[in-house]
Amino acid sequence: MAVIGVGSLGQHHARILAALPGVQLVAVADRLLERARDVAQRHGAAAVAGPADLPDDLHAVTIAAPTVDHAALASRCLARGWHVLVEKPMTATLPEAERLVAEARECSRVLAVGHTERFNPVVRSLLERVRRPRFIEAHRLGVFSARSTDIDVVLDLMIHDLDVVQALVRRPLLSVEAIGVRALTDKIDIANARLSFEGGCVANLTASRISAERVRKLRLFEDDAYVSVDCARQEGWRYRVRSEAGRPPEILREGLPAEVEEPLAVELRIFAARARGEEAPIVTGEEGLLALRAAHRVLERIREQAAVAAADPA
């Protein structure tokens, strides 16, 4: 395997793959060759300046380059016969994502998307147990960083929760209401979205990259239970009421079973298994496209709301 783009996130791809049983990290590529050499030296791999210099006999690559480069890089890698994991958001535009999905299908190669939160052990436990959510609330807040300010917070952070929510609901998204604010950059830095799904489930999502603290929490209500998940701590609790004749109702609190593990390590282990031809639950290109479509619907509603506000003479 090889890693393309070894900046703040890609260097962790390299670290994990270099130590992963059954995987040989052959090379890392980065347009900043000195950075590639530094990461490669740490892990006994070759360093190259771009994907064209990677050896032909690779089986798979992971792509952690800037979002604007995802489509071109992933397309070239699929054309060379490699399985691909591309970081989220999978591409900058919907047509690019649709073409990638089609290309992967045509060449019978694995196309996975790096929605890492799906591989958080407590989120995987939640996905296995929830059957019919009625209301979901998610908060994903981060402190300001210059990383990823080339895209809006919806594509940077909220897209994680858009993916998780759609995996939980498993119903078509009917409507979106959203608002967003530019605070420290020329992109949307804070956003809130309300999503309504077929079947009646509603999700309220908030994302910010200018918070004073990091928060990654999700709350979910079913007809007979309430579930609270702290993704950062990898802890989750399920609450339900037990009623017995002749006794007052009792609230039961049960922990969601989850062994603490680095989500990115889980994701890359599963991707490597899938690239070897094993059955493994990756986030597919189709699912990545679904999350990207939802993100663009949120951004469209934010733009519409901004236009209305700008036209208001008050």
mmCIF file of C-alpha atoms in Angstrom:
data_model
loop_
_atom_site.group_PDB
_atom_site.id
_atom_site.type_symbol
_atom_site.label_atom_id
_atom_site.label_comp_id
_atom_site.label_asym_id
_atom_site.label_seq_id
_atom_site.Cartn_x
_atom_site.Cartn_y
_atom_site.Cartn_z
ATOM 1 C CA MET A 1 0.000 0.000 0.000
ATOM 2 C CA ALA A 2 0.910 3.661 -0.291
ATOM 3 C CA VAL A 3 -0.347 6.949 1.144
ATOM 4 C CA ILE A 4 -0.876 10.038 -1.009
ATOM 5 C CA GLY A 5 -0.718 13.220 1.055
ATOM 6 C CA VAL A 6 1.071 12.971 4.399
ATOM 7 C CA GLY A 7 0.108 16.228 6.095
ATOM 8 C CA SER A 8 -1.739 16.487 9.410
ATOM 9 C CA LEU A 9 -3.958 13.461 8.716
ATOM 10 C CA GLY A 10 -2.033 11.499 6.096
ATOM 11 C CA GLN A 11 0.962 11.085 8.388
ATOM 12 C CA HIS A 12 -1.298 9.075 10.689
ATOM 13 C CA HIS A 13 -2.389 6.905 7.751
ATOM 14 C CA ALA A 14 1.291 6.127 7.215
ATOM 15 C CA ARG A 15 1.922 5.459 10.911
ATOM 16 C CA ILE A 16 -0.959 3.013 11.194
ATOM 17 C CA LEU A 17 -0.376 1.210 7.890
ATOM 18 C CA ALA A 18 3.334 0.762 8.668
ATOM 19 C CA ALA A 19 2.405 -1.162 11.825
ATOM 20 C CA LEU A 20 -0.612 -3.033 10.452
ATOM 21 C CA PRO A 21 -0.211 -6.828 10.187
ATOM 22 C CA GLY A 22 -0.642 -8.066 6.639
ATOM 23 C CA VAL A 23 0.212 -4.679 5.115
ATOM 24 C CA GLN A 24 3.468 -3.419 3.660
ATOM 25 C CA LEU A 25 3.710 0.353 3.428
ATOM 26 C CA VAL A 26 5.768 0.722 0.257
ATOM 27 C CA ALA A 27 5.759 4.476 -0.322
ATOM 28 C CA VAL A 28 4.316 7.849 0.620
ATOM 29 C CA ALA A 29 3.706 10.681 -1.836
ATOM 30 C CA ASP A 30 3.434 14.387 -1.116
ATOM 31 C CA ARG A 31 3.907 17.502 -3.231
ATOM 32 C CA LEU A 32 6.199 18.713 -0.424
ATOM 33 C CA LEU A 33 8.962 16.157 -0.983
ATOM 34 C CA GLU A 34 10.786 17.013 2.237
ATOM 35 C CA ARG A 35 7.630 16.203 4.202
ATOM 36 C CA ALA A 36 7.285 12.924 2.315
ATOM 37 C CA ARG A 37 10.902 12.052 3.087
ATOM 38 C CA ASP A 38 10.459 12.799 6.774
ATOM 39 C CA VAL A 39 7.401 10.545 7.071
ATOM 40 C CA ALA A 40 8.902 7.832 4.879
ATOM 41 C CA GLN A 41 12.088 7.726 6.938
ATOM 42 C CA ARG A 42 10.087 7.140 10.110
ATOM 43 C CA HIS A 43 8.399 4.092 8.626
ATOM 44 C CA GLY A 44 10.954 2.531 6.292
ATOM 45 C CA ALA A 45 9.130 3.479 3.081
ATOM 46 C CA ALA A 46 10.088 5.282 -0.116
ATOM 47 C CA ALA A 47 9.256 8.968 -0.607
ATOM 48 C CA VAL A 48 7.988 10.379 -3.910
ATOM 49 C CA ALA A 49 6.697 13.778 -4.969
ATOM 50 C CA GLY A 50 3.518 12.587 -6.655
ATOM 51 C CA PRO A 51 1.332 9.575 -7.462
ATOM 52 C CA ALA A 52 2.856 9.226 -10.961
ATOM 53 C CA ASP A 53 6.070 8.108 -9.257
ATOM 54 C CA LEU A 54 4.428 5.325 -7.248
ATOM 55 C CA PRO A 55 5.252 1.746 -8.284
ATOM 56 C CA ASP A 56 2.748 -0.088 -10.496
ATOM 57 C CA ASP A 57 2.564 -3.204 -8.329
ATOM 58 C CA LEU A 58 0.655 -1.562 -5.465
ATOM 59 C CA HIS A 59 -2.583 -3.177 -4.341
ATOM 60 C CA ALA A 60 -4.185 -0.192 -2.614
ATOM 61 C CA VAL A 61 -3.692 3.464 -1.698
ATOM 62 C CA THR A 62 -5.160 5.905 0.775
ATOM 63 C CA ILE A 63 -5.594 9.544 -0.226
ATOM 64 C CA ALA A 64 -5.367 12.309 2.383
ATOM 65 C CA ALA A 65 -4.560 15.224 0.075
ATOM 66 C CA PRO A 66 -6.575 18.482 -0.038
ATOM 67 C CA THR A 67 -10.226 17.956 -0.980
ATOM 68 C CA VAL A 68 -9.901 19.754 -4.320
ATOM 69 C CA ASP A 69 -7.418 17.081 -5.451
ATOM 70 C CA HIS A 70 -9.427 14.027 -4.344
ATOM 71 C CA ALA A 71 -11.282 13.396 -7.596
ATOM 72 C CA ALA A 72 -8.274 13.552 -9.911
ATOM 73 C CA LEU A 73 -6.052 11.509 -7.598
ATOM 74 C CA ALA A 74 -8.620 8.802 -6.912
ATOM 75 C CA SER A 75 -9.501 8.514 -10.601
ATOM 76 C CA ARG A 76 -5.851 8.044 -11.577
ATOM 77 C CA CYS A 77 -5.360 5.411 -8.890
ATOM 78 C CA LEU A 78 -8.459 3.444 -9.905
ATOM 79 C CA ALA A 79 -7.262 3.571 -13.526
ATOM 80 C CA ARG A 80 -3.976 1.985 -12.438
ATOM 81 C CA GLY A 81 -5.892 -0.902 -10.907
ATOM 82 C CA TRP A 82 -5.526 0.044 -7.238
ATOM 83 C CA HIS A 83 -8.147 -0.124 -4.517
ATOM 84 C CA VAL A 84 -8.700 3.349 -3.067
ATOM 85 C CA LEU A 85 -9.670 4.864 0.264
ATOM 86 C CA VAL A 86 -10.191 8.606 -0.119
ATOM 87 C CA GLU A 87 -10.639 10.883 2.862
ATOM 88 C CA LYS A 88 -13.897 12.734 3.406
ATOM 89 C CA PRO A 89 -15.392 14.672 1.782
ATOM 90 C CA MET A 90 -14.754 12.258 -1.083
ATOM 91 C CA THR A 91 -14.650 15.070 -3.665
ATOM 92 C CA ALA A 92 -15.249 18.800 -3.893
ATOM 93 C CA THR A 93 -18.303 18.450 -6.153
ATOM 94 C CA LEU A 94 -21.169 16.015 -6.640
ATOM 95 C CA PRO A 95 -20.450 15.296 -10.347
ATOM 96 C CA GLU A 96 -16.870 14.341 -9.399
ATOM 97 C CA ALA A 97 -18.152 11.939 -6.735
ATOM 98 C CA GLU A 98 -20.675 10.404 -9.118
ATOM 99 C CA ARG A 99 -17.942 9.810 -11.713
ATOM 100 C CA LEU A 100 -15.680 8.172 -9.130
ATOM 101 C CA VAL A 101 -18.405 5.766 -8.049
ATOM 102 C CA ALA A 102 -19.019 4.843 -11.685
ATOM 103 C CA GLU A 103 -15.293 4.396 -12.388
ATOM 104 C CA ALA A 104 -14.813 2.117 -9.385
ATOM 105 C CA ARG A 105 -17.769 0.022 -10.489
ATOM 106 C CA GLU A 106 -16.483 -0.218 -14.064
ATOM 107 C CA CYS A 107 -13.002 -1.364 -13.039
ATOM 108 C CA SER A 108 -14.234 -3.604 -10.186
ATOM 109 C CA ARG A 109 -12.073 -1.913 -7.583
ATOM 110 C CA VAL A 110 -12.866 -1.010 -3.986
ATOM 111 C CA LEU A 111 -13.687 2.654 -3.422
ATOM 112 C CA ALA A 112 -13.937 3.492 0.286
ATOM 113 C CA VAL A 113 -14.513 6.902 1.868
ATOM 114 C CA GLY A 114 -12.820 7.976 5.092
ATOM 115 C CA HIS A 115 -15.802 8.662 7.311
ATOM 116 C CA THR A 116 -13.765 7.736 10.365
ATOM 117 C CA GLU A 117 -16.508 8.278 12.946
ATOM 118 C CA ARG A 118 -18.323 5.245 11.564
ATOM 119 C CA PHE A 119 -15.397 3.156 12.862
ATOM 120 C CA ASN A 120 -15.493 4.629 16.355
ATOM 121 C CA PRO A 121 -16.194 1.543 18.517
ATOM 122 C CA VAL A 122 -19.069 3.213 20.402
ATOM 123 C CA VAL A 123 -20.676 4.401 17.142
ATOM 124 C CA ARG A 124 -20.378 0.883 15.695
ATOM 125 C CA SER A 125 -22.072 -0.426 18.837
ATOM 126 C CA LEU A 126 -24.835 2.154 18.401
ATOM 127 C CA LEU A 127 -25.360 1.239 14.741
ATOM 128 C CA GLU A 128 -25.769 -2.427 15.676
ATOM 129 C CA ARG A 129 -28.472 -1.712 18.273
ATOM 130 C CA VAL A 130 -30.645 1.116 16.987
ATOM 131 C CA ARG A 131 -33.672 0.041 14.989
ATOM 132 C CA ARG A 132 -35.994 3.032 14.525
ATOM 133 C CA PRO A 133 -34.711 6.402 15.720
ATOM 134 C CA ARG A 134 -37.301 9.145 16.068
ATOM 135 C CA PHE A 135 -35.119 12.144 16.940
ATOM 136 C CA ILE A 136 -31.342 12.595 16.748
ATOM 137 C CA GLU A 137 -29.251 15.498 18.009
ATOM 138 C CA ALA A 138 -25.541 15.847 17.273
ATOM 139 C CA HIS A 139 -22.953 18.432 18.327
ATOM 140 C CA ARG A 140 -19.517 18.442 16.707
ATOM 141 C CA LEU A 141 -17.457 21.383 17.919
ATOM 142 C CA GLY A 142 -13.767 21.989 17.373
ATOM 143 C CA VAL A 143 -11.230 24.642 18.267
ATOM 144 C CA PHE A 144 -9.978 26.807 15.416
ATOM 145 C CA SER A 145 -7.226 25.443 13.203
ATOM 146 C CA ALA A 146 -5.891 26.558 9.834
ATOM 147 C CA ARG A 147 -6.380 22.993 8.586
ATOM 148 C CA SER A 148 -9.310 22.470 6.185
ATOM 149 C CA THR A 149 -10.289 26.145 6.027
ATOM 150 C CA ASP A 150 -10.428 25.688 2.250
ATOM 151 C CA ILE A 151 -13.879 24.113 2.765
ATOM 152 C CA ASP A 152 -16.965 25.026 4.794
ATOM 153 C CA VAL A 153 -17.514 23.508 8.237
ATOM 154 C CA VAL A 154 -20.363 21.481 6.727
ATOM 155 C CA LEU A 155 -17.883 19.569 4.535
ATOM 156 C CA ASP A 156 -15.151 19.647 7.178
ATOM 157 C CA LEU A 157 -17.014 18.509 10.314
ATOM 158 C CA MET A 158 -20.781 18.190 9.909
ATOM 159 C CA ILE A 159 -20.390 15.635 7.122
ATOM 160 C CA HIS A 160 -19.278 13.081 9.741
ATOM 161 C CA ASP A 161 -22.650 13.349 11.449
ATOM 162 C CA LEU A 162 -24.541 13.480 8.161
ATOM 163 C CA ASP A 163 -22.997 10.110 7.347
ATOM 164 C CA VAL A 164 -23.660 8.583 10.780
ATOM 165 C CA VAL A 165 -27.256 9.855 10.901
ATOM 166 C CA GLN A 166 -28.087 8.461 7.465
ATOM 167 C CA ALA A 167 -26.555 5.127 8.450
ATOM 168 C CA LEU A 168 -28.747 5.112 11.577
ATOM 169 C CA VAL A 169 -32.008 6.181 9.912
ATOM 170 C CA ARG A 170 -31.680 4.143 6.703
ATOM 171 C CA ARG A 171 -34.514 6.135 5.078
ATOM 172 C CA PRO A 172 -34.486 8.778 2.302
ATOM 173 C CA LEU A 173 -33.793 12.374 3.294
ATOM 174 C CA LEU A 174 -36.899 14.441 2.521
ATOM 175 C CA SER A 175 -36.098 18.022 3.512
ATOM 176 C CA VAL A 176 -33.372 20.233 4.981
ATOM 177 C CA GLU A 177 -33.435 23.538 6.848
ATOM 178 C CA ALA A 178 -30.101 25.132 7.675
ATOM 179 C CA ILE A 179 -28.288 28.295 8.699
ATOM 180 C CA GLY A 180 -24.591 29.074 8.693
ATOM 181 C CA VAL A 181 -22.268 31.882 9.737
ATOM 182 C CA ARG A 182 -18.852 33.057 8.561
ATOM 183 C CA ALA A 183 -16.924 34.045 11.656
ATOM 184 C CA LEU A 184 -13.149 33.770 11.257
ATOM 185 C CA THR A 185 -12.725 32.714 7.624
ATOM 186 C CA ASP A 186 -14.402 33.405 4.277
ATOM 187 C CA LYS A 187 -16.134 30.024 4.562
ATOM 188 C CA ILE A 188 -18.982 28.892 6.821
ATOM 189 C CA ASP A 189 -17.479 28.301 10.286
ATOM 190 C CA ILE A 190 -20.650 27.508 12.279
ATOM 191 C CA ALA A 191 -23.698 25.685 10.938
ATOM 192 C CA ASN A 192 -26.929 24.157 12.150
ATOM 193 C CA ALA A 193 -29.126 21.853 10.080
ATOM 194 C CA ARG A 194 -32.489 20.220 10.672
ATOM 195 C CA LEU A 195 -33.060 17.122 8.551
ATOM 196 C CA SER A 196 -36.404 15.365 8.061
ATOM 197 C CA PHE A 197 -36.490 11.776 6.825
ATOM 198 C CA GLU A 198 -39.105 9.519 5.300
ATOM 199 C CA GLY A 199 -40.785 7.722 8.191
ATOM 200 C CA GLY A 200 -40.777 10.779 10.460
ATOM 201 C CA CYS A 201 -37.310 10.850 11.998
ATOM 202 C CA VAL A 202 -35.839 14.331 12.522
ATOM 203 C CA ALA A 203 -32.152 15.117 13.120
ATOM 204 C CA ASN A 204 -30.743 18.386 14.443
ATOM 205 C CA LEU A 205 -27.022 18.814 13.736
ATOM 206 C CA THR A 206 -24.662 21.556 14.914
ATOM 207 C CA ALA A 207 -21.061 21.936 13.778
ATOM 208 C CA SER A 208 -18.511 24.606 14.677
ATOM 209 C CA ARG A 209 -14.778 24.947 14.209
ATOM 210 C CA ILE A 210 -14.372 27.999 16.439
ATOM 211 C CA SER A 211 -15.484 26.545 19.762
ATOM 212 C CA ALA A 212 -13.575 26.956 23.010
ATOM 213 C CA GLU A 213 -13.609 23.184 23.512
ATOM 214 C CA ARG A 214 -13.834 19.998 21.466
ATOM 215 C CA VAL A 215 -17.185 18.226 21.619
ATOM 216 C CA ARG A 216 -18.360 15.161 19.677
ATOM 217 C CA LYS A 217 -21.680 14.064 21.161
ATOM 218 C CA LEU A 218 -24.795 12.411 19.816
ATOM 219 C CA ARG A 219 -28.181 11.855 21.458
ATOM 220 C CA LEU A 220 -30.830 9.585 20.014
ATOM 221 C CA PHE A 221 -34.427 8.884 20.959
ATOM 222 C CA GLU A 222 -36.399 5.779 20.020
ATOM 223 C CA ASP A 223 -39.981 5.009 21.036
ATOM 224 C CA ASP A 224 -38.792 3.076 24.079
ATOM 225 C CA ALA A 225 -35.277 4.332 24.789
ATOM 226 C CA TYR A 226 -32.863 7.277 24.937
ATOM 227 C CA VAL A 227 -29.211 6.842 23.969
ATOM 228 C CA SER A 228 -26.383 9.275 24.742
ATOM 229 C CA VAL A 229 -22.983 8.861 23.063
ATOM 230 C CA ASP A 230 -19.713 10.701 23.643
ATOM 231 C CA CYS A 231 -17.693 9.914 20.524
ATOM 232 C CA ALA A 232 -14.509 11.490 21.881
ATOM 233 C CA ARG A 233 -14.529 9.368 25.048
ATOM 234 C CA GLN A 234 -15.947 6.358 23.197
ATOM 235 C CA GLU A 235 -18.657 5.974 25.823
ATOM 236 C CA GLY A 236 -22.369 5.451 25.361
ATOM 237 C CA TRP A 237 -25.391 4.852 27.591
ATOM 238 C CA ARG A 238 -28.880 3.572 26.834
ATOM 239 C CA TYR A 239 -31.777 4.540 29.110
ATOM 240 C CA ARG A 240 -35.163 2.837 29.156
ATOM 241 C CA VAL A 241 -38.103 2.530 31.531
ATOM 242 C CA ARG A 242 -39.002 -0.768 33.164
ATOM 243 C CA SER A 243 -42.594 -1.044 34.361
ATOM 244 C CA GLU A 244 -43.867 -3.927 36.473
ATOM 245 C CA ALA A 245 -47.316 -4.411 37.957
ATOM 246 C CA GLY A 246 -47.547 -3.067 41.477
ATOM 247 C CA ARG A 247 -44.195 -1.241 41.313
ATOM 248 C CA PRO A 248 -43.289 2.324 40.303
ATOM 249 C CA PRO A 249 -41.550 2.731 36.928
ATOM 250 C CA GLU A 250 -37.774 2.352 37.067
ATOM 251 C CA ILE A 251 -35.207 3.924 34.740
ATOM 252 C CA LEU A 252 -32.549 1.435 33.649
ATOM 253 C CA ARG A 253 -29.132 2.637 32.497
ATOM 254 C CA GLU A 254 -27.040 0.308 30.337
ATOM 255 C CA GLY A 255 -23.617 0.974 28.879
ATOM 256 C CA LEU A 256 -23.038 0.434 25.167
ATOM 257 C CA PRO A 257 -20.324 -2.220 24.848
ATOM 258 C CA ALA A 258 -17.269 -0.738 23.132
ATOM 259 C CA GLU A 259 -13.545 -1.356 23.498
ATOM 260 C CA VAL A 260 -11.557 1.873 23.203
ATOM 261 C CA GLU A 261 -9.586 1.861 19.940
ATOM 262 C CA GLU A 262 -8.337 4.498 17.513
ATOM 263 C CA PRO A 263 -11.112 4.825 14.882
ATOM 264 C CA LEU A 264 -8.654 5.515 12.060
ATOM 265 C CA ALA A 265 -6.786 2.308 12.896
ATOM 266 C CA VAL A 266 -10.057 0.350 12.747
ATOM 267 C CA GLU A 267 -10.963 1.980 9.425
ATOM 268 C CA LEU A 268 -7.608 1.245 7.791
ATOM 269 C CA ARG A 269 -7.560 -2.341 9.072
ATOM 270 C CA ILE A 270 -11.006 -2.935 7.574
ATOM 271 C CA PHE A 271 -10.060 -1.263 4.279
ATOM 272 C CA ALA A 272 -6.933 -3.431 4.005
ATOM 273 C CA ALA A 273 -9.034 -6.532 4.608
ATOM 274 C CA ARG A 274 -11.497 -5.474 1.899
ATOM 275 C CA ALA A 275 -8.630 -4.785 -0.512
ATOM 276 C CA ARG A 276 -7.462 -8.375 0.101
ATOM 277 C CA GLY A 277 -10.892 -9.602 -0.962
ATOM 278 C CA GLU A 278 -12.292 -10.276 2.495
ATOM 279 C CA GLU A 279 -15.798 -9.326 3.575
ATOM 280 C CA ALA A 280 -15.415 -6.097 5.574
ATOM 281 C CA PRO A 281 -17.849 -3.233 6.325
ATOM 282 C CA ILE A 282 -16.222 -0.234 4.634
ATOM 283 C CA VAL A 283 -18.002 3.056 3.998
ATOM 284 C CA THR A 284 -18.601 2.593 0.270
ATOM 285 C CA GLY A 285 -18.307 5.189 -2.439
ATOM 286 C CA GLU A 286 -22.099 5.145 -2.724
ATOM 287 C CA GLU A 287 -22.423 5.955 0.988
ATOM 288 C CA GLY A 288 -19.809 8.677 0.699
ATOM 289 C CA LEU A 289 -21.808 10.135 -2.178
ATOM 290 C CA LEU A 290 -24.972 10.016 -0.056
ATOM 291 C CA ALA A 291 -23.272 12.019 2.720
ATOM 292 C CA LEU A 292 -21.884 14.488 0.189
ATOM 293 C CA ARG A 293 -25.334 15.020 -1.345
ATOM 294 C CA ALA A 294 -26.747 15.765 2.110
ATOM 295 C CA ALA A 295 -23.892 18.192 2.810
ATOM 296 C CA HIS A 296 -24.540 20.072 -0.423
ATOM 297 C CA ARG A 297 -28.253 20.272 0.390
ATOM 298 C CA VAL A 298 -27.301 21.860 3.724
ATOM 299 C CA LEU A 299 -24.986 24.327 1.982
ATOM 300 C CA GLU A 300 -27.674 25.171 -0.564
ATOM 301 C CA ARG A 301 -30.156 26.003 2.203
ATOM 302 C CA ILE A 302 -27.514 28.122 3.973
ATOM 303 C CA ARG A 303 -26.953 30.102 0.767
ATOM 304 C CA GLU A 304 -30.706 30.563 0.328
ATOM 305 C CA GLN A 305 -31.066 31.814 3.904
ATOM 306 C CA ALA A 306 -28.126 34.197 3.431
ATOM 307 C CA ALA A 307 -29.729 35.582 0.256
ATOM 308 C CA VAL A 308 -32.995 36.207 2.090
ATOM 309 C CA ALA A 309 -31.159 37.975 4.925
ATOM 310 C CA ALA A 310 -29.216 40.132 2.466
ATOM 311 C CA ALA A 311 -32.407 41.183 0.706
ATOM 312 C CA ASP A 312 -34.098 42.244 3.960
ATOM 313 C CA PRO A 313 -33.851 46.074 4.185
ATOM 314 C CA ALA A 314 -34.073 45.923 7.993
#
